[in-house]
C-alpha positions as a printed NumPy array, in Angstrom:
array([[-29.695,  -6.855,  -3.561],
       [-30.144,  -6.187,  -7.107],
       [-28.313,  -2.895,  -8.185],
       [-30.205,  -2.876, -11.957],
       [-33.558,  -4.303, -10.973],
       [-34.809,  -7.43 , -12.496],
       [-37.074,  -8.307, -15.539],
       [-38.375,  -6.898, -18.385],
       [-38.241,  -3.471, -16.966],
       [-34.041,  -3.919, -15.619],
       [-31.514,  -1.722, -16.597],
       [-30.54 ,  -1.096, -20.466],
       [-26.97 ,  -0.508, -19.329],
       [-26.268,  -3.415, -17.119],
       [-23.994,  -5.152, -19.354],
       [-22.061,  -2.01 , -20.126],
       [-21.681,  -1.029, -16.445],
       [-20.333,  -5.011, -15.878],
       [-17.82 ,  -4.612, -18.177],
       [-16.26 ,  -1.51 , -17.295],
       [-16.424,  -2.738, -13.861],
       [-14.388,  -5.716, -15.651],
       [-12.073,  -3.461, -17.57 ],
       [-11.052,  -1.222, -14.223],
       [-10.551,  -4.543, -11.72 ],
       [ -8.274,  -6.124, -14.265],
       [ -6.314,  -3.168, -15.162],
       [ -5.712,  -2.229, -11.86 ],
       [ -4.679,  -5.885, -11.335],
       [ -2.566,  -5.826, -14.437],
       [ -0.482,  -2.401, -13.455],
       [ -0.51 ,  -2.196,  -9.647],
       [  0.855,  -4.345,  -6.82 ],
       [ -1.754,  -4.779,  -4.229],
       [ -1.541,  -5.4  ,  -0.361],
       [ -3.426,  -5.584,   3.177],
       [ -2.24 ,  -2.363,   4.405],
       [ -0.122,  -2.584,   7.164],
       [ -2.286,  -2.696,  10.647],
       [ -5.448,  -3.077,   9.112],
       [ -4.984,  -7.151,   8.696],
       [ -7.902,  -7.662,  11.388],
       [ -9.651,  -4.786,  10.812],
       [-13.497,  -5.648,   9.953],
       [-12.774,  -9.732,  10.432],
       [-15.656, -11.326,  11.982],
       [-16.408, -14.858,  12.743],
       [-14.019, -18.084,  11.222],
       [-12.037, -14.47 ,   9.173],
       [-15.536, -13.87 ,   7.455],
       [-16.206,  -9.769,   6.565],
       [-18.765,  -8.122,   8.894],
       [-21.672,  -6.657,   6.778],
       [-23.582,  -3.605,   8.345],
       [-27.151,  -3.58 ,   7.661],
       [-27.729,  -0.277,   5.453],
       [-29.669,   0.848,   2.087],
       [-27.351,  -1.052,   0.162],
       [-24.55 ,  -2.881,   2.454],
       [-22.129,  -1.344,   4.212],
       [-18.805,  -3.105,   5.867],
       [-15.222,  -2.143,   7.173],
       [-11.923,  -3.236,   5.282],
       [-10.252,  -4.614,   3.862],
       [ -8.14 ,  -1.876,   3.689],
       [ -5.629,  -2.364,   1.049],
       [ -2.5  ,  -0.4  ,  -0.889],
       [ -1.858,  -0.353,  -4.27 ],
       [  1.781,   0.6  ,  -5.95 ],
       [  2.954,   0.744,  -9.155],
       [  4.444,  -2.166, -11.13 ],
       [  8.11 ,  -1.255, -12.296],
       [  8.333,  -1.84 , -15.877]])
């Protein structure tokens, strides 16, 4: 799987897009609580608690399913 191709012809933005993807995961880590939602613990959990993967264009897969609050200040 390789989102921004590979070699001399990849993407000119792949750095960019890896940090914002950076930025948003540790903001979102840094002003929300996050949890399994309630229920959906087993939801998608394969073999030994492994992730099922679904075989599509890019990859496709069930949970986890999670909830995110806000931090009180």
């Amino acid at each position: 799987f390789a989102p921004f191709s590979m070699g001399p012809r990849a993407c000119i933005g792949r750095n960019v897009a890896i940090l914002e993807l950076e930025l948003i995961i540790s903001r979102a880590l840094w002003l929300y609580d996050i949890r399994l939602a309630p229920g959906t613990e087993q939801l998608g959990v394969g073999y030994q608690g492994e992730y099922k993967i679904k075989d599509h264009f890019a990859v496709g897969k069930e949970g986890p399913v999670l909830q995110f609050r806000m931090r009180q200040k």
